CSV table of N, CA and C in Angstrom, one decimal:
chain,number,residue,atom,x,y,z
C,1,MET,N,-159.0,154.6,-71.0
C,1,MET,CA,-158.9,156.1,-71.0
C,1,MET,C,-159.3,156.5,-72.7
C,2,ARG,N,-160.0,157.5,-72.8
C,2,ARG,CA,-159.7,158.3,-73.9
C,2,ARG,C,-158.8,159.4,-74.1
C,3,GLU,N,-158.5,159.8,-75.6
C,3,GLU,CA,-157.5,160.5,-75.4
C,3,GLU,C,-158.3,162.1,-75.5
C,4,ALA,N,-157.3,163.2,-74.9
C,4,ALA,CA,-158.3,164.4,-74.8
C,4,ALA,C,-158.2,165.1,-75.9
C,5,LYS,N,-159.0,165.6,-76.1
C,5,LYS,CA,-159.7,166.6,-77.2
C,5,LYS,C,-159.8,168.0,-77.4
C,6,GLU,N,-159.2,168.7,-77.7
C,6,GLU,CA,-159.4,170.1,-77.7
C,6,GLU,C,-160.7,170.5,-78.4
C,7,ILE,N,-161.7,171.3,-77.4
C,7,ILE,CA,-163.2,171.4,-77.8
C,7,ILE,C,-163.2,172.9,-77.9
C,8,THR,N,-163.5,173.8,-78.7
C,8,THR,CA,-163.1,175.0,-79.3
C,8,THR,C,-164.5,175.6,-79.6
C,9,ALA,N,-165.6,175.0,-79.7
C,9,ALA,CA,-166.8,175.2,-79.8
C,9,ALA,C,-167.7,176.5,-78.9
C,10,PHE,N,-167.0,175.8,-77.5
C,10,PHE,CA,-167.5,177.1,-76.8
C,10,PHE,C,-166.7,178.3,-76.2
C,11,LEU,N,-166.0,178.7,-77.0
C,11,LEU,CA,-164.9,179.8,-77.1
C,11,LEU,C,-166.1,180.9,-77.4
C,12,ASN,N,-165.8,182.1,-76.7
C,12,ASN,CA,-166.7,182.9,-77.1
C,12,ASN,C,-165.9,184.7,-77.5
C,13,TYR,N,-166.1,185.3,-78.1
C,13,TYR,CA,-165.3,186.5,-78.2
C,13,TYR,C,-165.9,187.8,-77.2
C,14,ARG,N,-167.3,187.6,-76.9
C,14,ARG,CA,-167.5,188.2,-75.9
C,14,ARG,C,-167.1,188.2,-74.7
C,15,THR,N,-167.1,186.9,-74.3
C,15,THR,CA,-167.0,186.7,-73.0
C,15,THR,C,-165.3,186.9,-72.7
C,16,ILE,N,-164.3,186.7,-73.8
C,16,ILE,CA,-162.8,187.1,-73.7
C,16,ILE,C,-163.0,188.2,-73.5
C,17,PHE,N,-163.5,189.3,-74.1
C,17,PHE,CA,-163.6,190.8,-74.2
C,17,PHE,C,-163.5,191.1,-72.8
C,18,LYS,N,-164.8,190.5,-72.4
C,18,LYS,CA,-165.4,190.8,-71.0
C,18,LYS,C,-164.1,190.7,-69.8
C,19,ILE,N,-163.5,189.8,-70.0
C,19,ILE,CA,-162.2,189.0,-69.1
C,19,ILE,C,-161.4,190.2,-69.2
C,20,LEU,N,-160.9,190.7,-70.0
C,20,LEU,CA,-159.6,191.4,-70.1
C,20,LEU,C,-160.0,192.9,-69.6
C,21,ARG,N,-158.8,193.5,-69.2
C,21,ARG,CA,-159.4,195.1,-68.8
C,21,ARG,C,-158.5,195.9,-69.7
C,22,LYS,N,-159.1,196.8,-69.9
C,22,LYS,CA,-158.9,198.2,-71.1
C,22,LYS,C,-157.3,197.8,-71.5
C,23,GLY,N,-156.4,198.0,-70.6
C,23,GLY,CA,-154.9,197.6,-71.0
C,23,GLY,C,-154.5,196.8,-71.5
C,24,GLU,N,-155.2,195.6,-71.0
C,24,GLU,CA,-155.1,194.4,-71.9
C,24,GLU,C,-155.6,194.0,-73.3
C,25,PHE,N,-156.7,194.6,-73.3
C,25,PHE,CA,-157.2,194.6,-75.0
C,25,PHE,C,-156.7,195.4,-75.3
C,26,GLU,N,-156.1,196.4,-75.4
C,26,GLU,CA,-155.5,197.3,-75.9
C,26,GLU,C,-154.0,196.9,-76.0
C,27,SER,N,-153.6,196.0,-75.6
C,27,SER,CA,-152.4,195.6,-75.7
C,27,SER,C,-152.7,194.3,-76.9
C,28,ILE,N,-153.1,193.5,-76.4
C,28,ILE,CA,-153.3,192.8,-77.5
C,28,ILE,C,-153.6,193.2,-78.9
C,29,ILE,N,-154.7,193.9,-79.1
C,29,ILE,CA,-154.6,194.7,-80.0
C,29,ILE,C,-153.7,195.4,-81.0
C,30,LYS,N,-152.7,196.3,-80.2
C,30,LYS,CA,-151.3,196.8,-80.9
C,30,LYS,C,-150.4,195.5,-81.0
C,31,GLU,N,-150.4,194.7,-80.4
C,31,GLU,CA,-149.3,193.2,-80.8
C,31,GLU,C,-149.8,192.8,-81.9
C,32,THR,N,-151.1,192.3,-82.5
C,32,THR,CA,-151.3,192.0,-83.6
C,32,THR,C,-151.2,192.7,-84.8
C,33,GLY,N,-150.8,194.1,-84.6
C,33,GLY,CA,-150.4,194.9,-85.9
C,33,GLY,C,-152.0,195.8,-86.3
C,34,CYS,N,-152.7,195.9,-85.6
C,34,CYS,CA,-153.7,196.5,-85.5
C,34,CYS,C,-153.8,198.0,-84.7
C,35,GLN,N,-154.8,198.9,-85.1
C,35,GLN,CA,-154.2,200.6,-84.6
C,35,GLN,C,-155.4,200.5,-83.5
C,36,LEU,N,-155.4,201.2,-82.6
C,36,LEU,CA,-156.8,201.4,-81.7
C,36,LEU,C,-157.3,202.1,-82.0
C,37,PRO,N,-158.8,202.0,-82.2
C,37,PRO,CA,-159.6,203.4,-82.8
C,37,PRO,C,-159.9,204.6,-82.5
C,38,ASN,N,-159.6,205.6,-83.5
C,38,ASN,CA,-159.5,206.9,-83.1
C,38,ASN,C,-161.2,207.4,-82.9
C,39,VAL,N,-161.7,206.7,-81.8
C,39,VAL,CA,-163.4,207.1,-82.1
C,39,VAL,C,-163.7,208.0,-80.6
C,40,SER,N,-164.6,208.5,-80.1
C,40,SER,CA,-165.2,209.0,-78.8
C,40,SER,C,-165.3,207.8,-78.0
C,41,GLN,N,-165.0,208.3,-76.4
C,41,GLN,CA,-165.2,207.4,-75.3
C,41,GLN,C,-166.4,206.4,-75.7
C,42,PHE,N,-167.3,207.4,-75.9
C,42,PHE,CA,-168.3,206.5,-76.0
C,42,PHE,C,-168.6,205.4,-77.0
C,43,ARG,N,-168.0,205.2,-77.7
C,43,ARG,CA,-168.0,204.2,-79.0
C,43,ARG,C,-166.6,203.3,-79.0
C,44,TYR,N,-166.0,203.5,-78.1
C,44,TYR,CA,-164.4,202.9,-78.1
C,44,TYR,C,-164.2,201.7,-77.8
C,45,TYR,N,-165.1,201.3,-76.7
C,45,TYR,CA,-165.2,199.7,-76.4
C,45,TYR,C,-166.1,198.9,-77.1
C,46,LYS,N,-166.9,199.3,-78.3
C,46,LYS,CA,-167.4,198.5,-79.5
C,46,LYS,C,-166.4,198.3,-80.3
C,47,GLU,N,-165.6,199.1,-80.5
C,47,GLU,CA,-164.8,199.7,-81.7
C,47,GLU,C,-164.0,198.6,-81.4
C,48,CYS,N,-163.1,198.5,-80.2
C,48,CYS,CA,-162.3,197.6,-79.7
C,48,CYS,C,-162.8,196.1,-79.8
C,49,GLN,N,-163.6,196.0,-79.6
C,49,GLN,CA,-164.3,194.7,-79.4
C,49,GLN,C,-164.8,193.9,-81.0
C,50,LYS,N,-164.9,194.9,-82.0
C,50,LYS,CA,-165.3,194.5,-83.1
C,50,LYS,C,-163.9,194.3,-83.6
C,51,ILE,N,-163.0,194.6,-83.3
C,51,ILE,CA,-161.1,194.8,-83.6
C,51,ILE,C,-161.0,193.3,-82.8
C,52,ILE,N,-161.3,192.8,-81.9
C,52,ILE,CA,-161.2,191.9,-80.7
C,52,ILE,C,-161.7,190.6,-82.1
C,53,GLU,N,-163.4,191.0,-82.2
C,53,GLU,CA,-163.7,189.9,-83.0
C,53,GLU,C,-163.5,189.7,-84.1
C,54,GLY,N,-162.6,190.4,-85.2
C,54,GLY,CA,-161.8,190.2,-86.2
C,54,GLY,C,-160.5,189.1,-86.0
C,55,MET,N,-160.1,188.8,-85.0
C,55,MET,CA,-159.0,187.9,-84.6
C,55,MET,C,-159.4,186.3,-84.7
C,56,ASP,N,-158.3,185.6,-84.9
C,56,ASP,CA,-158.8,184.0,-84.5
C,56,ASP,C,-158.6,183.7,-83.0
C,57,ILE,N,-160.0,182.9,-83.1
C,57,ILE,CA,-160.4,183.1,-81.5
C,57,ILE,C,-159.1,182.3,-80.9
C,58,LEU,N,-158.6,181.4,-81.1
C,58,LEU,CA,-157.6,180.4,-80.9
C,58,LEU,C,-156.5,181.6,-80.4
C,59,LYS,N,-155.5,181.9,-81.2
C,59,LYS,CA,-154.9,183.0,-80.9
C,59,LYS,C,-154.9,184.3,-80.0
C,60,LEU,N,-156.3,184.5,-80.1
C,60,LEU,CA,-157.4,185.4,-78.8
C,60,LEU,C,-157.1,184.6,-77.5
C,61,GLN,N,-157.4,183.5,-77.4
C,61,GLN,CA,-157.5,182.8,-76.0
C,61,GLN,C,-156.5,182.7,-75.5
C,62,SER,N,-155.0,182.4,-76.1
C,62,SER,CA,-153.7,182.2,-76.1
C,62,SER,C,-152.9,183.8,-75.7
C,63,GLU,N,-153.5,184.6,-76.1
C,63,GLU,CA,-153.2,186.0,-75.5
C,63,GLU,C,-153.6,186.5,-74.4
C,64,MET,N,-155.0,185.8,-74.3
C,64,MET,CA,-155.9,186.4,-72.9
C,64,MET,C,-155.3,185.6,-71.8
C,65,LEU,N,-154.8,184.2,-71.9
C,65,LEU,CA,-154.1,183.7,-71.0
C,65,LEU,C,-153.0,184.1,-70.3
C,66,LYS,N,-151.8,184.9,-71.3
C,66,LYS,CA,-151.3,185.4,-71.4
C,66,LYS,C,-151.0,186.7,-70.3
C,67,LYS,N,-152.1,187.3,-70.5
C,67,LYS,CA,-152.3,188.3,-70.2
C,67,LYS,C,-152.7,188.1,-68.4
C,68,LEU,N,-153.7,187.5,-68.5
C,68,LEU,CA,-154.1,187.1,-67.1
C,68,LEU,C,-153.1,186.1,-66.0
C,69,LYS,N,-152.1,185.6,-66.8
C,69,LYS,CA,-151.1,185.3,-65.9
C,69,LYS,C,-150.2,186.2,-65.5
C,70,THR,N,-150.2,187.4,-66.0
C,70,THR,CA,-149.2,188.4,-65.5
C,70,THR,C,-149.9,189.2,-64.4
C,71,ARG,N,-151.4,189.4,-64.7
C,71,ARG,CA,-152.0,189.9,-63.4
C,71,ARG,C,-151.4,189.9,-61.6
C,72,GLU,N,-151.5,190.8,-61.1
C,72,GLU,CA,-150.6,190.7,-59.6
C,72,GLU,C,-151.8,189.5,-59.1
C,73,VAL,N,-151.1,188.7,-58.4
C,73,VAL,CA,-152.0,187.8,-57.6
C,73,VAL,C,-151.9,188.6,-56.2
C,74,ILE,N,-153.3,188.6,-55.4
C,74,ILE,CA,-153.0,188.9,-54.1
C,74,ILE,C,-153.0,187.7,-53.1
C,75,VAL,N,-151.8,187.7,-52.1
C,75,VAL,CA,-152.1,186.3,-51.4
C,75,VAL,C,-152.8,186.7,-50.3
C,76,ILE,N,-154.1,185.9,-50.2
C,76,ILE,CA,-155.0,186.1,-49.3
C,76,ILE,C,-155.0,185.6,-48.1
C,77,GLU,N,-154.1,184.8,-47.8
C,77,GLU,CA,-153.4,183.8,-46.8
C,77,GLU,C,-152.9,185.1,-45.6
C,78,GLU,N,-152.0,185.7,-46.1
C,78,GLU,CA,-151.3,186.8,-45.3
C,78,GLU,C,-152.4,187.7,-44.6
C,79,PHE,N,-153.4,188.3,-45.6
C,79,PHE,CA,-154.3,188.9,-45.1
C,79,PHE,C,-155.1,188.7,-43.9
C,80,LYS,N,-155.6,187.4,-44.1
C,80,LYS,CA,-156.5,186.8,-43.3
C,80,LYS,C,-156.5,186.8,-42.0
C,81,GLU,N,-155.2,187.1,-41.3
C,81,GLU,CA,-154.8,187.3,-40.2
C,81,GLU,C,-155.4,188.9,-39.5
C,82,ILE,N,-155.3,189.5,-40.4
C,82,ILE,CA,-155.8,191.4,-40.1
C,82,ILE,C,-156.9,191.4,-39.9
C,83,VAL,N,-158.0,190.9,-40.7
C,83,VAL,CA,-159.6,190.9,-40.7
C,83,VAL,C,-160.1,190.4,-39.5
C,84,PRO,N,-160.9,190.7,-38.9
C,84,PRO,CA,-161.6,189.9,-37.9
C,84,PRO,C,-162.6,189.6,-38.1
C,85,TYR,N,-162.9,188.1,-37.3
C,85,TYR,CA,-163.9,187.7,-37.9
C,85,TYR,C,-165.2,188.2,-38.3
C,86,GLU,N,-165.9,189.3,-37.8
C,86,GLU,CA,-166.9,190.1,-38.0
C,86,GLU,C,-167.0,190.4,-39.3
C,87,LEU,N,-165.9,190.7,-39.8
C,87,LEU,CA,-165.7,191.6,-41.0
C,87,LEU,C,-165.4,190.3,-42.5
C,88,LYS,N,-165.1,189.0,-42.2
C,88,LYS,CA,-164.5,188.5,-43.1
C,88,LYS,C,-165.5,188.0,-44.3
C,89,PHE,N,-166.7,187.9,-44.0
C,89,PHE,CA,-167.7,187.9,-45.1
C,89,PHE,C,-167.9,189.5,-45.8
C,90,LEU,N,-167.8,190.1,-45.3
C,90,LEU,CA,-167.9,191.7,-46.2
C,90,LEU,C,-166.7,191.6,-47.1
C,91,VAL,N,-165.7,191.6,-46.4
C,91,VAL,CA,-164.5,191.5,-47.2
C,91,VAL,C,-164.0,190.6,-48.2
C,92,TYR,N,-164.6,189.4,-48.0
C,92,TYR,CA,-164.3,188.5,-49.0
C,92,TYR,C,-165.0,188.7,-50.5
C,93,PHE,N,-166.2,189.4,-50.1
C,93,PHE,CA,-167.3,189.4,-51.3
C,93,PHE,C,-166.9,190.5,-51.5
C,94,SER,N,-166.1,191.5,-51.3
C,94,SER,CA,-166.1,193.1,-51.8
C,94,SER,C,-164.6,192.5,-52.6
C,95,ASN,N,-164.2,191.6,-52.7
C,95,ASN,CA,-162.9,191.4,-54.0
C,95,ASN,C,-161.9,192.7,-53.3
C,96,PHE,N,-161.5,192.8,-52.4
C,96,PHE,CA,-160.6,193.3,-52.1
C,96,PHE,C,-159.2,193.2,-52.8
C,97,ASN,N,-158.6,194.5,-53.2
C,97,ASN,CA,-157.0,194.4,-53.8
C,97,ASN,C,-156.4,194.5,-52.5
C,98,LYS,N,-155.0,194.3,-52.8
C,98,LYS,CA,-153.6,194.6,-51.9
C,98,LYS,C,-154.1,195.6,-51.2
C,99,ASN,N,-154.1,196.6,-51.7
C,99,ASN,CA,-154.0,198.4,-51.3
C,99,ASN,C,-155.3,198.2,-50.4
C,100,ASP,N,-156.5,197.6,-50.7
C,100,ASP,CA,-157.3,197.9,-49.7
C,100,ASP,C,-157.2,197.1,-48.3
C,101,TYR,N,-156.8,196.0,-48.6
C,101,TYR,CA,-156.2,195.1,-47.3
C,101,TYR,C,-155.7,196.2,-46.0
C,102,LEU,N,-154.6,196.7,-46.9
C,102,LEU,CA,-153.6,197.8,-46.5
C,102,LEU,C,-154.5,198.8,-45.5
C,103,VAL,N,-155.3,199.4,-46.2
C,103,VAL,CA,-155.8,200.7,-45.7
C,103,VAL,C,-156.9,199.9,-44.6
C,104,LEU,N,-157.5,198.9,-44.9
C,104,LEU,CA,-158.3,198.0,-43.7
C,104,LEU,C,-157.4,197.8,-42.1
C,105,ASN,N,-156.2,197.7,-43.0
C,105,ASN,CA,-155.1,197.1,-41.4
C,105,ASN,C,-155.0,198.3,-40.9
C,106,THR,N,-154.8,199.5,-41.7
C,106,THR,CA,-154.6,200.9,-40.9
C,106,THR,C,-156.1,201.4,-40.2
C,107,ALA,N,-156.8,201.1,-40.6
C,107,ALA,CA,-157.9,201.8,-39.9
C,107,ALA,C,-158.4,200.5,-38.8
C,108,LEU,N,-157.7,199.3,-38.6
C,108,LEU,CA,-158.1,198.8,-37.5
C,108,LEU,C,-157.2,199.1,-36.4
C,109,LYS,N,-156.0,199.5,-36.7
C,109,LYS,CA,-154.7,199.7,-36.0
C,109,LYS,C,-155.3,201.1,-35.4
C,110,TYR,N,-156.1,202.1,-36.0
C,110,TYR,CA,-156.3,203.6,-35.5
C,110,TYR,C,-157.4,203.2,-34.1
C,111,GLU,N,-156.9,203.8,-33.4
C,111,GLU,CA,-157.8,203.9,-32.0
C,111,GLU,C,-158.4,205.3,-31.7
C,112,TYR,N,-160.1,204.9,-32.0
C,112,TYR,CA,-160.5,205.9,-31.9
C,112,TYR,C,-160.7,206.4,-30.5
C,113,VAL,N,-160.9,208.0,-30.2
C,113,VAL,CA,-161.1,208.7,-29.1
C,113,VAL,C,-162.0,209.5,-29.3
C,114,GLY,N,-163.3,209.1,-28.5
C,114,GLY,CA,-164.4,210.1,-28.7
C,114,GLY,C,-165.1,210.5,-28.1
């Protein structure tokens, strides 16, 4: 067996930036001692991306992984019982969050009187 090597050639600033949510990349920018840009909303994301691209890519990857691990994970298994077979395909590809499942559950329990 070969010894594992760290390959960083495929790390990409733009991809990492796109993975992060607004609050997450803002938090990373603040934590590194930089200030958030004071520009119009139109230019805000581009300016934040420039700040992110000025960081060390390995440090950025590490911070991104920390942020991803703190995201709320929806346990899909507990909601599978709620969704009827006819809607499972639609629900699966709609990327429902926990609140969406709860709303769907409420709607499915509602008895239509027409």
